[in-house]
């Protein structure tokens, strides 16, 4: 089963909390703080695996979570770092934010390995907070939280040339004749469901990669049928070969077919309609006309060659005209920039603040300002507010994370009361 799209949940590891402890040994009654640092959380890493060519494995496993860092220990022991989670994907996989559809990373070209979500940093143990005036710090730093995200994985085949056309016009037959690809071929009245890649070898080290893009239908750009699934594979190709049934064996008009497909390409992505194009007028061995005026190949040339689109009459079954088509395509590719089509990053993880310094709420309850948030609650649990240094440390924490500024925006005045999880403070700027 070919699978070219999957939705998965990814989550990096949380940083381990710093530890609060004090050295207590015989003959050393006041040895000072020795709480160790927490370990770093594991990263989420995507890596290209050349042995993969589908995303089918992601149908069975939907969640990928890296391990968290361990808490620091006594005697300055550093908590163990969380293990990175490496997710293997085939080359050509585009990773997008599921909500916005923006590109996070394109695993193509030289981009073989990329860290998508970083694990949280470990918190500092209380040994870091000892000063000449505060020798017994009873607080430590909590580890940073993890990052999490729903992402859409999309596999876009990597080929120089894309064969496009309506179902049953001979694309698979042509690909099997000119390359080592072996797609299933029959007189189907429905389209091939899998894109196939083949390497066209023209000798002397020259050649190119050709993809049989599954047959398109009108309305594909609006998602009719499997339109979007098929169209995404055309986005990387440098040149398009329109394969049409010149003999109209199924009653289709080849000129109308080409115009309809170009319309779908332009609607889906205007840049696609401007790609270099060639027309392969297939099934010429089945053309029966009584005079030259009715010749469909001539009609195709009169319609498209003035627009700069060459028309090659071929028979994919017998091979007639195929060699001329391939050598023309090769020469055209030489004139096209050889830089691979790689989708630029559109999504900035930092801009979404996936690791917020301090998610909190500031609300007014009568004359009291209530501040709450999970990180505040945790910091209160680690901080000894009865000590002068501990209280200063917590005030700096509130100031650095913008809470004091938020209280001022809410209209707090000197002497007003602030409540945080059962603790009440008088506000003095």
Tab-separated table of C-alpha atoms in Angstrom:
chain	number	residue	atom	x	y	z
A	1	UNK	CA	0.000	0.000	0.000
A	2	UNK	CA	1.465	3.326	-1.057
A	3	UNK	CA	0.958	6.069	1.517
A	4	UNK	CA	2.048	9.628	0.837
A	5	UNK	CA	0.467	11.576	3.697
A	6	UNK	CA	0.165	11.120	7.452
A	7	UNK	CA	-0.798	13.151	10.512
A	8	UNK	CA	1.306	12.505	13.622
A	9	UNK	CA	1.811	13.963	17.091
A	10	UNK	CA	5.364	14.757	18.182
A	11	UNK	CA	6.584	15.822	21.613
A	12	UNK	CA	10.086	16.476	22.880
A	13	UNK	CA	11.258	15.600	26.376
A	14	UNK	CA	10.837	17.856	29.405
A	15	UNK	CA	13.938	19.131	31.156
A	16	UNK	CA	14.647	17.596	34.547
A	17	UNK	CA	14.167	19.751	37.649
A	18	UNK	CA	17.102	21.009	39.650
A	19	UNK	CA	17.515	19.398	43.065
A	20	UNK	CA	17.475	20.951	46.529
A	21	UNK	CA	19.789	19.200	48.989
A	22	UNK	CA	22.598	19.959	51.419
A	23	UNK	CA	25.815	18.152	52.188
A	24	UNK	CA	25.419	16.279	55.448
A	25	UNK	CA	28.368	14.178	56.559
A	26	UNK	CA	30.029	13.271	59.809
A	27	UNK	CA	32.139	16.188	61.041
A	28	UNK	CA	30.632	18.373	58.264
A	29	UNK	CA	27.393	19.601	59.868
A	30	UNK	CA	26.964	22.551	57.478
A	31	UNK	CA	28.510	21.507	54.186
A	32	UNK	CA	26.447	23.813	52.007
A	33	UNK	CA	24.090	23.167	49.106
A	34	UNK	CA	24.886	20.230	46.820
A	35	UNK	CA	21.708	19.840	44.714
A	36	UNK	CA	22.560	18.786	41.147
A	37	UNK	CA	21.172	20.017	37.827
A	38	UNK	CA	18.391	18.333	35.931
A	39	UNK	CA	19.055	16.538	32.646
A	40	UNK	CA	18.146	17.879	29.219
A	41	UNK	CA	14.993	16.549	27.568
A	42	UNK	CA	15.295	14.514	24.370
A	43	UNK	CA	14.913	16.163	20.946
A	44	UNK	CA	12.564	15.101	18.151
A	45	UNK	CA	14.716	14.562	15.059
A	46	UNK	CA	13.619	13.675	11.515
A	47	UNK	CA	16.131	11.794	9.375
A	48	UNK	CA	16.071	10.589	5.765
A	49	UNK	CA	16.221	6.818	5.286
A	50	UNK	CA	17.037	5.791	1.703
A	51	UNK	CA	15.421	2.412	2.334
A	52	UNK	CA	11.964	3.976	2.697
A	53	UNK	CA	9.706	5.102	-0.137
A	54	UNK	CA	6.321	5.495	1.576
A	55	UNK	CA	4.850	6.885	4.795
A	56	UNK	CA	2.888	3.720	5.479
A	57	UNK	CA	4.575	3.118	8.862
A	58	UNK	CA	2.948	6.275	10.187
A	59	UNK	CA	-0.476	4.730	9.733
A	60	UNK	CA	0.263	2.394	12.630
A	61	UNK	CA	2.177	4.714	14.977
A	62	UNK	CA	0.676	8.185	15.403
A	63	UNK	CA	2.487	9.513	18.482
A	64	UNK	CA	6.218	10.069	18.912
A	65	UNK	CA	7.400	11.244	22.331
A	66	UNK	CA	11.028	11.683	23.394
A	67	UNK	CA	12.068	10.867	26.954
A	68	UNK	CA	12.387	13.569	29.613
A	69	UNK	CA	15.518	14.492	31.499
A	70	UNK	CA	15.932	13.150	35.005
A	71	UNK	CA	15.858	15.303	38.117
A	72	UNK	CA	19.192	16.322	39.601
A	73	UNK	CA	20.400	14.431	42.641
A	74	UNK	CA	22.279	14.861	45.873
A	75	UNK	CA	26.039	15.406	45.972
A	76	UNK	CA	25.953	17.553	42.838
A	77	UNK	CA	24.782	14.618	40.722
A	78	UNK	CA	23.560	15.705	37.276
A	79	UNK	CA	20.335	14.110	36.120
A	80	UNK	CA	20.578	11.896	33.033
A	81	UNK	CA	19.680	13.533	29.726
A	82	UNK	CA	16.593	12.304	27.920
A	83	UNK	CA	17.175	10.178	24.819
A	84	UNK	CA	16.614	11.864	21.450
A	85	UNK	CA	13.903	10.298	19.293
A	86	UNK	CA	14.950	9.898	15.639
A	87	UNK	CA	12.045	9.472	13.204
A	88	UNK	CA	13.010	7.966	9.831
A	89	UNK	CA	11.244	9.256	6.699
A	90	UNK	CA	11.778	8.788	2.947
A	91	UNK	CA	13.562	11.478	0.965
A	92	UNK	CA	11.108	14.041	-0.334
A	93	UNK	CA	9.026	14.201	2.848
A	94	UNK	CA	7.738	17.659	3.673
A	95	UNK	CA	6.915	18.317	7.336
A	96	UNK	CA	4.139	20.853	7.867
A	97	UNK	CA	2.357	22.347	10.852
A	98	UNK	CA	-1.038	20.641	10.794
A	99	UNK	CA	-3.026	23.686	11.875
A	100	UNK	CA	-1.569	26.295	9.502
A	101	UNK	CA	-0.273	24.049	6.719
A	102	UNK	CA	3.044	25.947	6.747
A	103	UNK	CA	6.282	24.130	5.920
A	104	UNK	CA	8.508	23.319	8.895
A	105	UNK	CA	11.144	21.326	7.000
A	106	UNK	CA	11.679	19.680	3.628
A	107	UNK	CA	13.705	16.482	3.890
A	108	UNK	CA	15.162	16.790	0.402
A	109	UNK	CA	18.432	17.676	-1.272
A	110	UNK	CA	21.166	18.105	1.305
A	111	UNK	CA	18.746	18.234	4.222
A	112	UNK	CA	19.152	14.715	5.578
A	113	UNK	CA	18.650	15.317	9.289
A	114	UNK	CA	16.863	18.087	11.163
A	115	UNK	CA	15.898	18.758	14.761
A	116	UNK	CA	12.216	19.705	14.692
A	117	UNK	CA	11.433	20.019	18.418
A	118	UNK	CA	14.089	20.663	21.045
A	119	UNK	CA	13.950	19.126	24.479
A	120	UNK	CA	13.637	21.377	27.509
A	121	UNK	CA	16.776	22.490	29.325
A	122	UNK	CA	17.423	21.001	32.718
A	123	UNK	CA	16.922	23.213	35.764
A	124	UNK	CA	19.816	24.340	37.925
A	125	UNK	CA	20.269	22.757	41.353
A	126	UNK	CA	20.408	24.841	44.509
A	127	UNK	CA	24.218	24.671	44.550
A	128	UNK	CA	24.159	27.445	41.914
A	129	UNK	CA	22.245	29.904	44.092
A	130	UNK	CA	24.577	30.076	47.086
A	131	UNK	CA	26.067	33.532	47.750
A	132	UNK	CA	28.120	35.058	50.500
A	133	UNK	CA	24.949	36.355	52.115
A	134	UNK	CA	22.659	33.457	51.191
A	135	UNK	CA	24.539	30.269	51.969
A	136	UNK	CA	21.499	28.018	52.403
A	137	UNK	CA	19.336	28.439	49.264
A	138	UNK	CA	16.232	26.317	49.618
A	139	UNK	CA	15.131	26.623	46.027
A	140	UNK	CA	16.193	25.207	42.665
A	141	UNK	CA	15.224	25.889	39.083
A	142	UNK	CA	12.531	23.782	37.432
A	143	UNK	CA	13.308	22.200	34.064
A	144	UNK	CA	11.893	23.752	30.919
A	145	UNK	CA	8.726	22.132	29.595
A	146	UNK	CA	8.618	20.012	26.456
A	147	UNK	CA	7.482	21.138	23.005
A	148	UNK	CA	4.603	19.391	21.282
A	149	UNK	CA	2.972	19.712	17.898
A	150	UNK	CA	0.677	17.969	15.446
A	151	UNK	CA	2.417	17.774	12.080
A	152	UNK	CA	1.368	16.717	8.600
A	153	UNK	CA	3.872	14.600	6.690
A	154	UNK	CA	3.600	14.762	2.902
A	155	UNK	CA	5.728	12.769	0.505
A	156	UNK	CA	6.365	14.627	-2.740
A	157	UNK	CA	8.216	12.474	-5.250
A	158	UNK	CA	11.546	13.764	-6.523
A	159	UNK	CA	11.810	13.552	-10.307
A	160	UNK	CA	13.125	15.667	-13.159
A	161	UNK	CA	10.193	14.903	-15.435
A	162	UNK	CA	6.555	14.320	-14.574
A	163	UNK	CA	4.196	12.425	-16.864
A	164	UNK	CA	0.737	13.964	-16.587
A	165	UNK	CA	-2.485	13.117	-18.341
A	166	UNK	CA	-5.949	11.723	-17.888
A	167	UNK	CA	-6.379	8.083	-16.846
A	168	UNK	CA	-5.684	5.362	-19.415
A	169	UNK	CA	-3.722	7.483	-21.906
A	170	UNK	CA	-0.555	5.360	-21.664
A	171	UNK	CA	1.642	7.028	-19.040
A	172	UNK	CA	2.473	3.779	-17.261
A	173	UNK	CA	3.193	2.039	-20.563
A	174	UNK	CA	5.563	4.823	-21.589
A	175	UNK	CA	7.392	4.772	-18.260
A	176	UNK	CA	7.831	0.996	-18.364
A	177	UNK	CA	9.263	1.205	-21.902
A	178	UNK	CA	11.839	3.939	-21.235
A	179	UNK	CA	12.962	3.019	-17.705
A	180	UNK	CA	13.404	0.241	-15.191
A	181	UNK	CA	10.052	0.963	-13.542
A	182	UNK	CA	7.464	-1.770	-13.656
A	183	UNK	CA	4.050	-0.295	-12.895
A	184	UNK	CA	0.955	-2.444	-13.259
A	185	UNK	CA	-0.438	-1.892	-16.731
A	186	UNK	CA	-3.915	-2.733	-17.971
A	187	UNK	CA	-6.819	-1.090	-19.715
A	188	UNK	CA	-8.149	0.398	-16.507
A	189	UNK	CA	-11.037	2.831	-16.596
A	190	UNK	CA	-9.808	4.273	-13.323
A	191	UNK	CA	-6.467	5.794	-12.524
A	192	UNK	CA	-3.261	4.292	-11.185
A	193	UNK	CA	-3.222	5.041	-7.464
A	194	UNK	CA	0.533	5.036	-6.897
A	195	UNK	CA	3.144	7.358	-8.389
A	196	UNK	CA	6.002	5.414	-9.979
A	197	UNK	CA	9.577	6.539	-10.521
A	198	UNK	CA	11.893	5.329	-13.248
A	199	UNK	CA	15.430	6.216	-14.310
A	200	UNK	CA	15.744	6.932	-18.032
A	201	UNK	CA	19.259	5.938	-19.170
A	202	UNK	CA	20.340	7.551	-22.437
A	203	UNK	CA	23.895	6.232	-22.321
A	204	UNK	CA	27.217	7.922	-21.668
A	205	UNK	CA	26.123	8.731	-18.141
A	206	UNK	CA	23.255	10.871	-19.304
A	207	UNK	CA	19.704	10.382	-18.134
A	208	UNK	CA	17.000	11.670	-15.850
A	209	UNK	CA	14.356	10.550	-13.386
A	210	UNK	CA	10.812	10.320	-14.685
A	211	UNK	CA	7.661	9.995	-12.579
A	212	UNK	CA	4.310	8.623	-13.673
A	213	UNK	CA	1.967	10.962	-11.843
A	214	UNK	CA	-1.411	9.248	-11.295
A	215	UNK	CA	-4.086	10.357	-13.742
A	216	UNK	CA	-5.765	13.656	-13.050
A	217	UNK	CA	-9.413	14.516	-13.496
A	218	UNK	CA	-11.226	17.797	-13.796
A	219	UNK	CA	-11.780	19.345	-10.375
A	220	UNK	CA	-8.570	17.821	-8.986
A	221	UNK	CA	-7.348	21.214	-7.765
A	222	UNK	CA	-10.482	21.474	-5.611
A	223	UNK	CA	-9.785	18.036	-4.146
A	224	UNK	CA	-12.160	16.072	-6.377
A	225	UNK	CA	-11.212	12.402	-6.309
A	226	UNK	CA	-7.634	12.170	-5.098
A	227	UNK	CA	-6.686	15.442	-6.777
A	228	UNK	CA	-4.566	17.022	-4.053
A	229	UNK	CA	-2.822	13.716	-3.382
A	230	UNK	CA	-1.746	13.546	-7.031
A	231	UNK	CA	-0.994	17.206	-7.659
A	232	UNK	CA	1.502	17.480	-4.806
A	233	UNK	CA	3.820	15.066	-6.627
A	234	UNK	CA	4.117	17.417	-9.600
A	235	UNK	CA	5.485	20.271	-7.497
A	236	UNK	CA	9.111	19.065	-7.559
A	237	UNK	CA	9.316	18.227	-11.265
A	238	UNK	CA	11.276	20.517	-13.596
A	239	UNK	CA	9.472	19.606	-16.809
A	240	UNK	CA	6.044	18.157	-17.594
A	241	UNK	CA	5.232	15.706	-20.364
A	242	UNK	CA	1.542	15.718	-21.277
A	243	UNK	CA	0.617	12.245	-22.457
A	244	UNK	CA	-2.588	12.281	-24.514
A	245	UNK	CA	-4.543	9.665	-26.412
A	246	UNK	CA	-4.098	11.083	-29.916
A	247	UNK	CA	-6.298	8.330	-31.375
A	248	UNK	CA	-9.195	9.217	-29.040
A	249	UNK	CA	-9.772	5.503	-28.429
A	250	UNK	CA	-12.105	6.357	-25.552
A	251	UNK	CA	-13.744	9.320	-27.267
A	252	UNK	CA	-11.675	12.003	-25.507
A	253	UNK	CA	-10.470	15.163	-27.259
A	254	UNK	CA	-6.660	15.377	-26.715
A	255	UNK	CA	-6.612	19.185	-27.066
A	256	UNK	CA	-9.389	19.581	-24.505
A	257	UNK	CA	-7.551	17.187	-22.160
A	258	UNK	CA	-4.363	19.258	-22.194
A	259	UNK	CA	-6.236	22.510	-21.632
A	260	UNK	CA	-8.194	20.938	-18.759
A	261	UNK	CA	-5.055	19.648	-17.020
A	262	UNK	CA	-3.257	22.987	-17.400
A	263	UNK	CA	-6.270	24.660	-15.848
A	264	UNK	CA	-6.082	22.301	-12.843
A	265	UNK	CA	-2.342	22.922	-12.488
A	266	UNK	CA	-2.814	26.684	-12.563
A	267	UNK	CA	-5.629	26.548	-10.012
A	268	UNK	CA	-3.624	24.345	-7.630
A	269	UNK	CA	-0.343	26.263	-7.981
A	270	UNK	CA	0.139	28.945	-10.673
A	271	UNK	CA	3.862	28.193	-10.775
A	272	UNK	CA	3.122	24.718	-12.165
A	273	UNK	CA	1.420	26.007	-15.300
A	274	UNK	CA	4.564	27.967	-16.168
A	275	UNK	CA	6.827	24.883	-16.064
A	276	UNK	CA	8.324	23.796	-19.411
A	277	UNK	CA	5.973	21.359	-21.149
A	278	UNK	CA	6.155	18.777	-23.918
A	279	UNK	CA	3.267	16.868	-25.485
A	280	UNK	CA	3.514	13.145	-26.191
A	281	UNK	CA	0.740	12.342	-28.657
A	282	UNK	CA	0.418	8.645	-27.816
A	283	UNK	CA	-1.305	5.732	-29.580
A	284	UNK	CA	-0.516	6.968	-33.086
A	285	UNK	CA	-0.582	3.346	-34.249
A	286	UNK	CA	-4.331	3.403	-33.548
A	287	UNK	CA	-5.071	6.552	-35.584
A	288	UNK	CA	-7.253	5.996	-38.645
A	289	UNK	CA	-8.077	9.071	-40.702
A	290	UNK	CA	-9.268	9.415	-44.267
A	291	UNK	CA	-7.441	12.688	-44.921
A	292	UNK	CA	-4.691	14.888	-43.526
A	293	UNK	CA	-7.142	17.543	-42.358
A	294	UNK	CA	-8.522	15.144	-39.758
A	295	UNK	CA	-5.058	14.210	-38.454
A	296	UNK	CA	-5.193	14.755	-34.628
A	297	UNK	CA	-1.412	15.115	-34.378
A	298	UNK	CA	-1.498	17.971	-36.870
A	299	UNK	CA	-4.300	19.586	-34.854
A	300	UNK	CA	-2.213	19.315	-31.695
A	301	UNK	CA	0.792	20.907	-33.365
A	302	UNK	CA	-1.259	23.763	-34.769
A	303	UNK	CA	-2.757	24.424	-31.339
A	304	UNK	CA	0.312	24.185	-29.100
A	305	UNK	CA	3.559	24.585	-31.064
A	306	UNK	CA	2.899	28.308	-31.690
A	307	UNK	CA	2.813	28.576	-27.877
A	308	UNK	CA	6.286	27.023	-27.641
A	309	UNK	CA	5.121	23.529	-26.642
A	310	UNK	CA	6.588	20.807	-28.860
A	311	UNK	CA	4.398	17.872	-29.913
A	312	UNK	CA	5.915	14.408	-30.456
A	313	UNK	CA	3.787	11.651	-32.035
A	314	UNK	CA	4.674	8.368	-30.301
A	315	UNK	CA	3.518	4.837	-29.673
A	316	UNK	CA	4.413	3.713	-26.166
A	317	UNK	CA	3.547	0.134	-27.153
A	318	UNK	CA	5.793	-0.146	-30.231
A	319	UNK	CA	8.349	2.495	-29.215
A	320	UNK	CA	7.886	4.585	-32.330
A	321	UNK	CA	8.901	8.223	-31.778
A	322	UNK	CA	9.877	7.623	-28.130
A	323	UNK	CA	13.625	8.082	-28.701
A	324	UNK	CA	13.097	11.505	-30.281
A	325	UNK	CA	10.909	12.550	-27.353
A	326	UNK	CA	13.480	11.471	-24.733
A	327	UNK	CA	16.421	13.229	-26.382
A	328	UNK	CA	14.422	16.427	-26.700
A	329	UNK	CA	13.492	16.220	-23.009
A	330	UNK	CA	17.158	15.668	-22.122
A	331	UNK	CA	18.206	18.779	-24.032
A	332	UNK	CA	15.459	20.821	-22.403
A	333	UNK	CA	16.557	19.741	-18.935
A	334	UNK	CA	20.063	21.057	-19.666
A	335	UNK	CA	18.599	24.552	-20.040
A	336	UNK	CA	16.749	24.388	-16.713
A	337	UNK	CA	18.380	25.374	-13.439
A	338	UNK	CA	19.736	22.202	-11.849
A	339	UNK	CA	18.934	23.371	-8.329
A	340	UNK	CA	16.519	20.836	-6.796
A	341	UNK	CA	13.053	22.039	-5.902
A	342	UNK	CA	13.139	22.313	-2.105
A	343	UNK	CA	10.328	23.950	-0.185
A	344	UNK	CA	11.472	26.808	2.010
A	345	UNK	CA	10.705	26.942	5.704
A	346	UNK	CA	7.530	28.929	6.380
A	347	UNK	CA	6.879	27.970	9.988
A	348	UNK	CA	8.939	29.384	12.855
A	349	UNK	CA	8.641	27.293	15.993
A	350	UNK	CA	10.044	30.086	18.150
A	351	UNK	CA	7.415	32.544	16.923
A	352	UNK	CA	4.685	30.337	18.343
A	353	UNK	CA	6.395	30.320	21.729
A	354	UNK	CA	6.047	26.549	22.080
A	355	UNK	CA	8.238	26.788	25.175
A	356	UNK	CA	6.568	29.679	26.948
A	357	UNK	CA	8.668	31.251	29.648
A	358	UNK	CA	5.638	31.421	31.851
A	359	UNK	CA	2.044	30.696	30.841
A	360	UNK	CA	-0.076	32.587	33.361
A	361	UNK	CA	-3.328	34.444	33.892
A	362	UNK	CA	-3.886	37.766	35.654
A	363	UNK	CA	-7.442	38.375	36.838
A	364	UNK	CA	-9.075	40.774	39.265
A	365	UNK	CA	-11.325	39.311	41.973
A	366	UNK	CA	-12.870	42.282	43.758
A	367	UNK	CA	-9.956	44.270	45.128
A	368	UNK	CA	-7.521	41.355	44.814
A	369	UNK	CA	-5.378	40.544	41.769
A	370	UNK	CA	-5.162	36.782	41.213
A	371	UNK	CA	-2.133	35.415	39.325
A	372	UNK	CA	-2.049	31.729	38.429
A	373	UNK	CA	-0.153	29.402	36.130
A	374	UNK	CA	1.560	26.005	36.354
A	375	UNK	CA	5.074	27.428	36.313
A	376	UNK	CA	4.217	29.911	39.054
A	377	UNK	CA	2.845	27.125	41.204
A	378	UNK	CA	5.984	25.113	40.638
A	379	UNK	CA	8.274	28.020	41.407
A	380	UNK	CA	6.447	28.660	44.657
A	381	UNK	CA	7.045	25.040	45.606
A	382	UNK	CA	10.780	25.432	45.083
A	383	UNK	CA	11.248	28.841	46.649
A	384	UNK	CA	11.630	29.634	50.337
A	385	UNK	CA	9.719	32.908	50.553
A	386	UNK	CA	10.514	33.246	54.266
A	387	UNK	CA	14.117	34.082	53.441
A	388	UNK	CA	15.053	37.472	52.102
A	389	UNK	CA	17.099	36.012	49.244
A	390	UNK	CA	14.357	33.561	48.349
A	391	UNK	CA	11.782	36.335	48.140
A	392	UNK	CA	14.130	38.459	46.014
A	393	UNK	CA	14.679	35.488	43.726
A	394	UNK	CA	10.914	35.061	43.265
A	395	UNK	CA	10.417	38.787	42.607
A	396	UNK	CA	13.094	38.665	39.917
A	397	UNK	CA	11.329	35.637	38.446
A	398	UNK	CA	8.046	37.594	38.216
A	399	UNK	CA	9.764	40.640	36.747
A	400	UNK	CA	11.815	38.746	34.141
A	401	UNK	CA	8.750	36.903	32.893
A	402	UNK	CA	6.598	39.979	32.468
A	403	UNK	CA	4.108	39.316	35.277
A	404	UNK	CA	4.764	42.568	37.102
A	405	UNK	CA	4.322	44.453	33.838
A	406	UNK	CA	1.048	42.597	33.209
A	407	UNK	CA	-0.201	43.547	36.689
A	408	UNK	CA	0.539	47.197	35.943
A	409	UNK	CA	-1.420	46.956	32.686
A	410	UNK	CA	-4.314	45.532	34.704
A	411	UNK	CA	-4.295	48.696	36.836
A	412	UNK	CA	-2.654	47.522	40.054
A	413	UNK	CA	-1.703	50.270	42.518
A	414	UNK	CA	0.782	50.424	45.360
A	415	UNK	CA	-0.559	48.582	48.397
A	416	UNK	CA	-3.004	46.397	46.413
A	417	UNK	CA	-3.131	42.684	47.221
A	418	UNK	CA	-1.865	39.948	44.895
A	419	UNK	CA	-2.893	36.352	45.529
A	420	UNK	CA	-1.008	33.344	44.191
A	421	UNK	CA	-2.195	29.864	45.188
A	422	UNK	CA	-3.226	30.744	48.738
A	423	UNK	CA	-0.366	33.154	49.312
A	424	UNK	CA	-1.148	36.883	49.529
A	425	UNK	CA	1.302	39.744	48.949
A	426	UNK	CA	1.068	43.505	49.087
A	427	UNK	CA	2.220	45.099	45.838
A	428	UNK	CA	5.039	47.648	46.121
A	429	UNK	CA	6.785	48.578	42.851
